[in-house]
PDB file of C-alpha atoms in Angstrom:
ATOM      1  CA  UNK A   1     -59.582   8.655 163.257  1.00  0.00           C
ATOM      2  CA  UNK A   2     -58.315  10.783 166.554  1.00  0.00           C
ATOM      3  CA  UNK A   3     -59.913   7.814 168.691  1.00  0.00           C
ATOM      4  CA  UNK A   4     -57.676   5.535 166.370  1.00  0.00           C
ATOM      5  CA  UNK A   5     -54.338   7.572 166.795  1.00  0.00           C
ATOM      6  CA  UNK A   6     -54.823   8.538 170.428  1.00  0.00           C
ATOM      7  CA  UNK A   7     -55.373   4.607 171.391  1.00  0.00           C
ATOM      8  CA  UNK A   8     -51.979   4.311 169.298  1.00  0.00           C
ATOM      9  CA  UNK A   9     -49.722   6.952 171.304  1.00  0.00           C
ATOM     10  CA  UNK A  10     -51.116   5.121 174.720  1.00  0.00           C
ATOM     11  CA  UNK A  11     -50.360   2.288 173.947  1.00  0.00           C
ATOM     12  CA  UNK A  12     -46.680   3.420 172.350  1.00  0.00           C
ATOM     13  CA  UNK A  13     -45.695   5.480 175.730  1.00  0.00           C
ATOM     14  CA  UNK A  14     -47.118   3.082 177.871  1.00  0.00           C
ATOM     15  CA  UNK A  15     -44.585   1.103 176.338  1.00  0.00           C
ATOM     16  CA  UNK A  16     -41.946   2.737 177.981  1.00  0.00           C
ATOM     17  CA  UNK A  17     -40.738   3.475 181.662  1.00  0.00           C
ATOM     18  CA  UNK A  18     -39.063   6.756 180.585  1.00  0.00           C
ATOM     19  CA  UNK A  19     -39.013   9.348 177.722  1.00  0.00           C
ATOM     20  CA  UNK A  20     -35.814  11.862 177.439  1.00  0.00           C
ATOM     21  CA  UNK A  21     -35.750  14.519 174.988  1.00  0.00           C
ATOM     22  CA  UNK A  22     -31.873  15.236 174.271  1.00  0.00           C
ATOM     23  CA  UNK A  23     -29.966  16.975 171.643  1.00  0.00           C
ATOM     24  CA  UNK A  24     -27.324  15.498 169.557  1.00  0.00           C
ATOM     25  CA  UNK A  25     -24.455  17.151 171.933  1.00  0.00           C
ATOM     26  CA  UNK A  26     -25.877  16.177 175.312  1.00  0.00           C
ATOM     27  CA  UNK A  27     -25.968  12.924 176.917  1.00  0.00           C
ATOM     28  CA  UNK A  28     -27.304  12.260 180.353  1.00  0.00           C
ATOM     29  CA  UNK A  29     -24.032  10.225 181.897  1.00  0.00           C
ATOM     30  CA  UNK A  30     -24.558   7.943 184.705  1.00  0.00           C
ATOM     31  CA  UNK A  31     -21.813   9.067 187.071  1.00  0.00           C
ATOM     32  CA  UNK A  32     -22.669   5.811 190.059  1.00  0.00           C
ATOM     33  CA  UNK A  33     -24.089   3.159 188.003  1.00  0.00           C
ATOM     34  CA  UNK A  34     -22.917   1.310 184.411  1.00  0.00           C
ATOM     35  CA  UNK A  35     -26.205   2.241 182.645  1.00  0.00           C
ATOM     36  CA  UNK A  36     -29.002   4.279 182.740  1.00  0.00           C
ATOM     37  CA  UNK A  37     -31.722   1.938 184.123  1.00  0.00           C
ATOM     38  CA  UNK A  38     -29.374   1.169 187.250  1.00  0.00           C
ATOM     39  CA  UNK A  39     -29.431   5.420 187.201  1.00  0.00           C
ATOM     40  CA  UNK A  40     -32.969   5.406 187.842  1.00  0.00           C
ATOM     41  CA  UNK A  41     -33.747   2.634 190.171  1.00  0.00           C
ATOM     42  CA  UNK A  42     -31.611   4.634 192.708  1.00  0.00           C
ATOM     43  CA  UNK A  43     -33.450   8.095 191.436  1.00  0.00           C
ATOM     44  CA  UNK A  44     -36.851   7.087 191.737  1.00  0.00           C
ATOM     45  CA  UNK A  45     -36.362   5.989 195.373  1.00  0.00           C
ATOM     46  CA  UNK A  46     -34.690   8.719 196.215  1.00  0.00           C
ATOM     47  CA  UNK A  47     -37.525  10.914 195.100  1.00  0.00           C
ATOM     48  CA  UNK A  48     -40.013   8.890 196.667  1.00  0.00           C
ATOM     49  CA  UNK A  49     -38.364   8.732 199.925  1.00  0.00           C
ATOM     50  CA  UNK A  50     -38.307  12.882 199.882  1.00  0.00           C
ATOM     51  CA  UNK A  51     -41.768  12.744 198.837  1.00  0.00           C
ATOM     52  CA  UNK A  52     -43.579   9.273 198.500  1.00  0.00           C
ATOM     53  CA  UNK A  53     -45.214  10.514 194.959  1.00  0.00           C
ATOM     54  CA  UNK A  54     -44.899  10.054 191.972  1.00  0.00           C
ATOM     55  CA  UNK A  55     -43.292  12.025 189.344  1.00  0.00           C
ATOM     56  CA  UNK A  56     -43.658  13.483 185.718  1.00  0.00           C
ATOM     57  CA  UNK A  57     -39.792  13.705 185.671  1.00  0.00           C
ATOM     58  CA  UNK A  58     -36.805  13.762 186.931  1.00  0.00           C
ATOM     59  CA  UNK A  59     -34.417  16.482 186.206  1.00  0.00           C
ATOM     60  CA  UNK A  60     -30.063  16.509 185.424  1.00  0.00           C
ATOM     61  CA  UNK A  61     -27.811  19.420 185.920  1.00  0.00           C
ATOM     62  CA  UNK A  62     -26.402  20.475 183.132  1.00  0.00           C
ATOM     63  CA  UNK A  63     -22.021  20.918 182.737  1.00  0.00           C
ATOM     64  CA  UNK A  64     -20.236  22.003 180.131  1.00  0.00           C
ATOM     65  CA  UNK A  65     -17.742  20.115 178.127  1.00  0.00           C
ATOM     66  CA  UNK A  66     -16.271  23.414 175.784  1.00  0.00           C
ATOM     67  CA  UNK A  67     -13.961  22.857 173.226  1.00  0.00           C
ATOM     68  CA  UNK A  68     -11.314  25.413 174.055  1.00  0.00           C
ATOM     69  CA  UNK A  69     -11.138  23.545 177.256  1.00  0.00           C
ATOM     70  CA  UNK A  70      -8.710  20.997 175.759  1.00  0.00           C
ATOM     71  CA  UNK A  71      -6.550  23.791 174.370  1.00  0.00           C
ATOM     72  CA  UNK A  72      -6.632  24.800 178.523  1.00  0.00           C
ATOM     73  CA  UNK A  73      -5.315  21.608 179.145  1.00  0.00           C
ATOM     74  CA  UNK A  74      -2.690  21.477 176.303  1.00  0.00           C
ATOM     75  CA  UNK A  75      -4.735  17.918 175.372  1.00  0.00           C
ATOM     76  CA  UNK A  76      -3.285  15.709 172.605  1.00  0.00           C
ATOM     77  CA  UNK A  77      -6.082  13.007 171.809  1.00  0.00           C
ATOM     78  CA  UNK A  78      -5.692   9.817 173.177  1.00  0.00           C
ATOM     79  CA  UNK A  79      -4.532   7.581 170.826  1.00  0.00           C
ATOM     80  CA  UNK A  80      -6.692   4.348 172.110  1.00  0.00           C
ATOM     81  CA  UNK A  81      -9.493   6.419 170.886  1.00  0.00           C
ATOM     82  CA  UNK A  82     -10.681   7.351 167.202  1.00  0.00           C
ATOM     83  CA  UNK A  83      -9.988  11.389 166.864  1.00  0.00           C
ATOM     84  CA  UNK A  84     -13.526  11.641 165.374  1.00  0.00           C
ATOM     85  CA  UNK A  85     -15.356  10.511 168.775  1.00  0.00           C
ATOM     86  CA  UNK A  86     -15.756  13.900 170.207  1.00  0.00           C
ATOM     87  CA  UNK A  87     -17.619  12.975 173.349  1.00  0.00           C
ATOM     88  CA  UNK A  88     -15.095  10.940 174.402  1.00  0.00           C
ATOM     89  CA  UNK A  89     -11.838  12.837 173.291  1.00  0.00           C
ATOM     90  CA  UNK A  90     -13.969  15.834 174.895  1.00  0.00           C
ATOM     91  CA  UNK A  91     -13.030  15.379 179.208  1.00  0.00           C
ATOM     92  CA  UNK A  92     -12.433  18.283 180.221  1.00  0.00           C
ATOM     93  CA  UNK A  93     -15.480  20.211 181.653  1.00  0.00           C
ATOM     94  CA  UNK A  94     -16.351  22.994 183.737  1.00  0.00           C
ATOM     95  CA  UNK A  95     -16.007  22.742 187.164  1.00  0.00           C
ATOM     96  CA  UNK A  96     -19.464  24.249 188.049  1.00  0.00           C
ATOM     97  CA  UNK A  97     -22.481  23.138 187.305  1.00  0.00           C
ATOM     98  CA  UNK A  98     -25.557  25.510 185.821  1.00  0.00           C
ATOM     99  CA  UNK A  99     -27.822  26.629 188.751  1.00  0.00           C
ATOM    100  CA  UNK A 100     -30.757  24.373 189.651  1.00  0.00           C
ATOM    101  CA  UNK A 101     -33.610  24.562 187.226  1.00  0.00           C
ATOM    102  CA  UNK A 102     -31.180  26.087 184.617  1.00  0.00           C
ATOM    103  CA  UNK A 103     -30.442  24.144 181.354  1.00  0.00           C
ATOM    104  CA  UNK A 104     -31.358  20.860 182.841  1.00  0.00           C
ATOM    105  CA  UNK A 105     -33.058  18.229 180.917  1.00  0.00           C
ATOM    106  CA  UNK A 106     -35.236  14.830 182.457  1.00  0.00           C
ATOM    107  CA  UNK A 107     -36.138  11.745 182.179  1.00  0.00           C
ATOM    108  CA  UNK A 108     -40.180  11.946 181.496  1.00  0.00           C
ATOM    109  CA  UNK A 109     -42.660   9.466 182.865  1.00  0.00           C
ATOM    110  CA  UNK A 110     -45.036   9.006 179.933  1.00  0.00           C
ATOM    111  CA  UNK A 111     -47.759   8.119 182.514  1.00  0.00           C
ATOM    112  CA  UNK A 112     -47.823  11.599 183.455  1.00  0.00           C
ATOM    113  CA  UNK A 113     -46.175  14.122 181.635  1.00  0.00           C
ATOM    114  CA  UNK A 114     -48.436  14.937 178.819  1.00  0.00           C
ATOM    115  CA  UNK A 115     -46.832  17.883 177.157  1.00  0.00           C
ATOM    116  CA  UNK A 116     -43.075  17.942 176.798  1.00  0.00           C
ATOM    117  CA  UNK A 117     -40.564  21.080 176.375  1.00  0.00           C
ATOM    118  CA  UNK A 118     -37.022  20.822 175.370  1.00  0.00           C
ATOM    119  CA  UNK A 119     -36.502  21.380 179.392  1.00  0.00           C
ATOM    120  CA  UNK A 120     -39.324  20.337 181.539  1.00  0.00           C
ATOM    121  CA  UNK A 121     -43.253  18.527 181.180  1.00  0.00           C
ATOM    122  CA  UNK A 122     -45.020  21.510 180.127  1.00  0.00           C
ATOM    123  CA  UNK A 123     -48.428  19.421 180.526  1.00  0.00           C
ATOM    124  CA  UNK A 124     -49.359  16.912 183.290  1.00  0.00           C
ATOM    125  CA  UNK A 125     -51.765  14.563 184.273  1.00  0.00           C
ATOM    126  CA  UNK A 126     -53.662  15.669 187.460  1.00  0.00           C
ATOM    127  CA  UNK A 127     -52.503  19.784 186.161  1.00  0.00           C
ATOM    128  CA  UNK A 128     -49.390  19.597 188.261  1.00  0.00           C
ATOM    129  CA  UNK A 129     -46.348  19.243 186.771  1.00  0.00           C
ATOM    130  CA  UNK A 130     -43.790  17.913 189.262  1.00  0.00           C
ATOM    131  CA  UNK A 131     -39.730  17.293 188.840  1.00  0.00           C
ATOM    132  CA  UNK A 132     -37.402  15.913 190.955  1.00  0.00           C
ATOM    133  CA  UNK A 133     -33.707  17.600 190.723  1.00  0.00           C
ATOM    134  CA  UNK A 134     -31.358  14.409 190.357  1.00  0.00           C
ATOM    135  CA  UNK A 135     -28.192  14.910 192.604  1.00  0.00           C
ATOM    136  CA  UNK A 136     -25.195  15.801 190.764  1.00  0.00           C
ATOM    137  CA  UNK A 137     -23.624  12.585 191.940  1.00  0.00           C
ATOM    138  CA  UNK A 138     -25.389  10.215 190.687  1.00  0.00           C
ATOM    139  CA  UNK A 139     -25.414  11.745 187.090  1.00  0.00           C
ATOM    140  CA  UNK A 140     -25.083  14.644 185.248  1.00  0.00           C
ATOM    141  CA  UNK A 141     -26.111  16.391 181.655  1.00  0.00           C
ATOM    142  CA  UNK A 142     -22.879  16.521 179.568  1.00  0.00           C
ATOM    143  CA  UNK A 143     -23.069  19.081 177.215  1.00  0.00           C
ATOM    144  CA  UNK A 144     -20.539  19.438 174.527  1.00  0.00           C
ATOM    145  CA  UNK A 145     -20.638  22.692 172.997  1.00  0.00           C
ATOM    146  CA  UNK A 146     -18.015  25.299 171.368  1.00  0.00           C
ATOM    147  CA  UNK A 147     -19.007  27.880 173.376  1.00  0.00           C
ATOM    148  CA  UNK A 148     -21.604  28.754 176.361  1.00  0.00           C
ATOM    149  CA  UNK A 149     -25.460  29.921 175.392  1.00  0.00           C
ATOM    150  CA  UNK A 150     -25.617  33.577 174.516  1.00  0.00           C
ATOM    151  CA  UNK A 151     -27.766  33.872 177.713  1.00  0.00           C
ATOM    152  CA  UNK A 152     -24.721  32.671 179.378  1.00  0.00           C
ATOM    153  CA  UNK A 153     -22.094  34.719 177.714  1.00  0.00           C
ATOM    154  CA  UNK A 154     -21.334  37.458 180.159  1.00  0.00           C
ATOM    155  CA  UNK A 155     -20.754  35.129 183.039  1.00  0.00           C
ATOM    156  CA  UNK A 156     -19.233  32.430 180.919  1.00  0.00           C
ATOM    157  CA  UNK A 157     -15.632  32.572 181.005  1.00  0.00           C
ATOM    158  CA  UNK A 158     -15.483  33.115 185.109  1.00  0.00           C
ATOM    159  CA  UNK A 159     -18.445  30.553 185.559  1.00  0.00           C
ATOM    160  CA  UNK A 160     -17.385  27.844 183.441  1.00  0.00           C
ATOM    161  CA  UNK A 161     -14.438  28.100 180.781  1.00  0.00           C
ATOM    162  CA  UNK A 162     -11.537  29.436 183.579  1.00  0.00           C
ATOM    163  CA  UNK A 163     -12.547  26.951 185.968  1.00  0.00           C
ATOM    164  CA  UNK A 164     -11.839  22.996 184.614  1.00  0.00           C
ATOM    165  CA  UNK A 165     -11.679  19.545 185.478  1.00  0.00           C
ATOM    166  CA  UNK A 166     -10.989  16.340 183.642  1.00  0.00           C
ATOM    167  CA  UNK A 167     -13.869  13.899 183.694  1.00  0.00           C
ATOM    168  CA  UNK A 168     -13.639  10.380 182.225  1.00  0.00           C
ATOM    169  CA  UNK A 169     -17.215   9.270 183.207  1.00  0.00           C
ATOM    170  CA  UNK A 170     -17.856   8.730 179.799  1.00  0.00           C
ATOM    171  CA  UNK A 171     -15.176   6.527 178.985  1.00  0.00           C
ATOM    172  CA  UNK A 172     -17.211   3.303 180.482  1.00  0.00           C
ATOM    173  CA  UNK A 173     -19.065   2.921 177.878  1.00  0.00           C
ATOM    174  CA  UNK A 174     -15.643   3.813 175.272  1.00  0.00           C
ATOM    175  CA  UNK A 175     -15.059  -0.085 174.379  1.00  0.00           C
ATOM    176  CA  UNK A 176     -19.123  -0.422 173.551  1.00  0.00           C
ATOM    177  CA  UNK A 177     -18.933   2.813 171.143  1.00  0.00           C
ATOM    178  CA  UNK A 178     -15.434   1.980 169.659  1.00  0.00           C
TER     179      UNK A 178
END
């Protein structure tokens, strides 16, 4: 029976190119390309021309997109878009990104991340887990929360909420979700 199932999850991953584990108030926004597979074409030769090797993921800075940053902003919603689409009535984020490392989530290659956390391949093929930090302009982690993680909440309102910019990225995909 374990033979049976573990010939089933091989041949399920090796299905795909790329596994991302995201919560229901991220998205990983292409900032350069229309979709997410034009994203990664340009990632994954970036990382191999830093180091020609390949990796168990491929890690996105994480921004927030807070909803008192609208009030900030003195934002009516935009009346081409349904008030209940919060992602894309949301564009106003903080200027500043989390550190490096910090909050990020990836894009796993099934071929040799074994384990996964919430964050980063806990579990490799070959022991070594490696991920590649994605450059902020190509894409980013949009995060849509009410208010920064608690391990964030001493640092958040001169960090993040007092310092804002409006970002539309998310708006090319706004005729597709409407």
């Amino acid at each position: 029976m374990i033979q049976t199932k573990h010939r089933n999850l091989t041949a399920l991953f090796s299905r795909y190119e790329y596994i991302a584990l995201l919560d229901i108030d991220e998205v990983i926004m292409p900032l350069k390309h229309e979709n997410w597979a034009g994203m990664m074409d340009e990632v994954v030769k970036g990382s191999l021309k830093i180091k020609n090797e390949t990796r168990a993921s491929w890690n996105f800075r994480n921004v927030y997109f807070m909803d008192e940053m609208l009030d900030a902003h003195e934002h009516q919603h935009f009346k081409d878009i349904p008030e209940y689409l919060h992602m894309m009535q949301h564009v106003y984020r903080s200027a500043n990104y989390t550190k490096p490392g910090q909050y990020v989530k990836c894009f796993h290659n099934p071929e040799k991340a074994l384990i996964l956390h919430n964050h980063f391949p806990l579990g490799c093929l070959g022991g070594v887990c490696t991920s590649f930090p994605v450059d902020t302009g190509l894409a980013q982690l949009q995060h849509y929360r009410q208010d920064c993680v608690n391990t964030l909440k001493k640092s958040c309102a001169n960090d993040f909420k007092n310092n804002s910019v409006k970002d539309t990225s998310i708006w090319k995909v706004k005729e597709t979700v409407i």
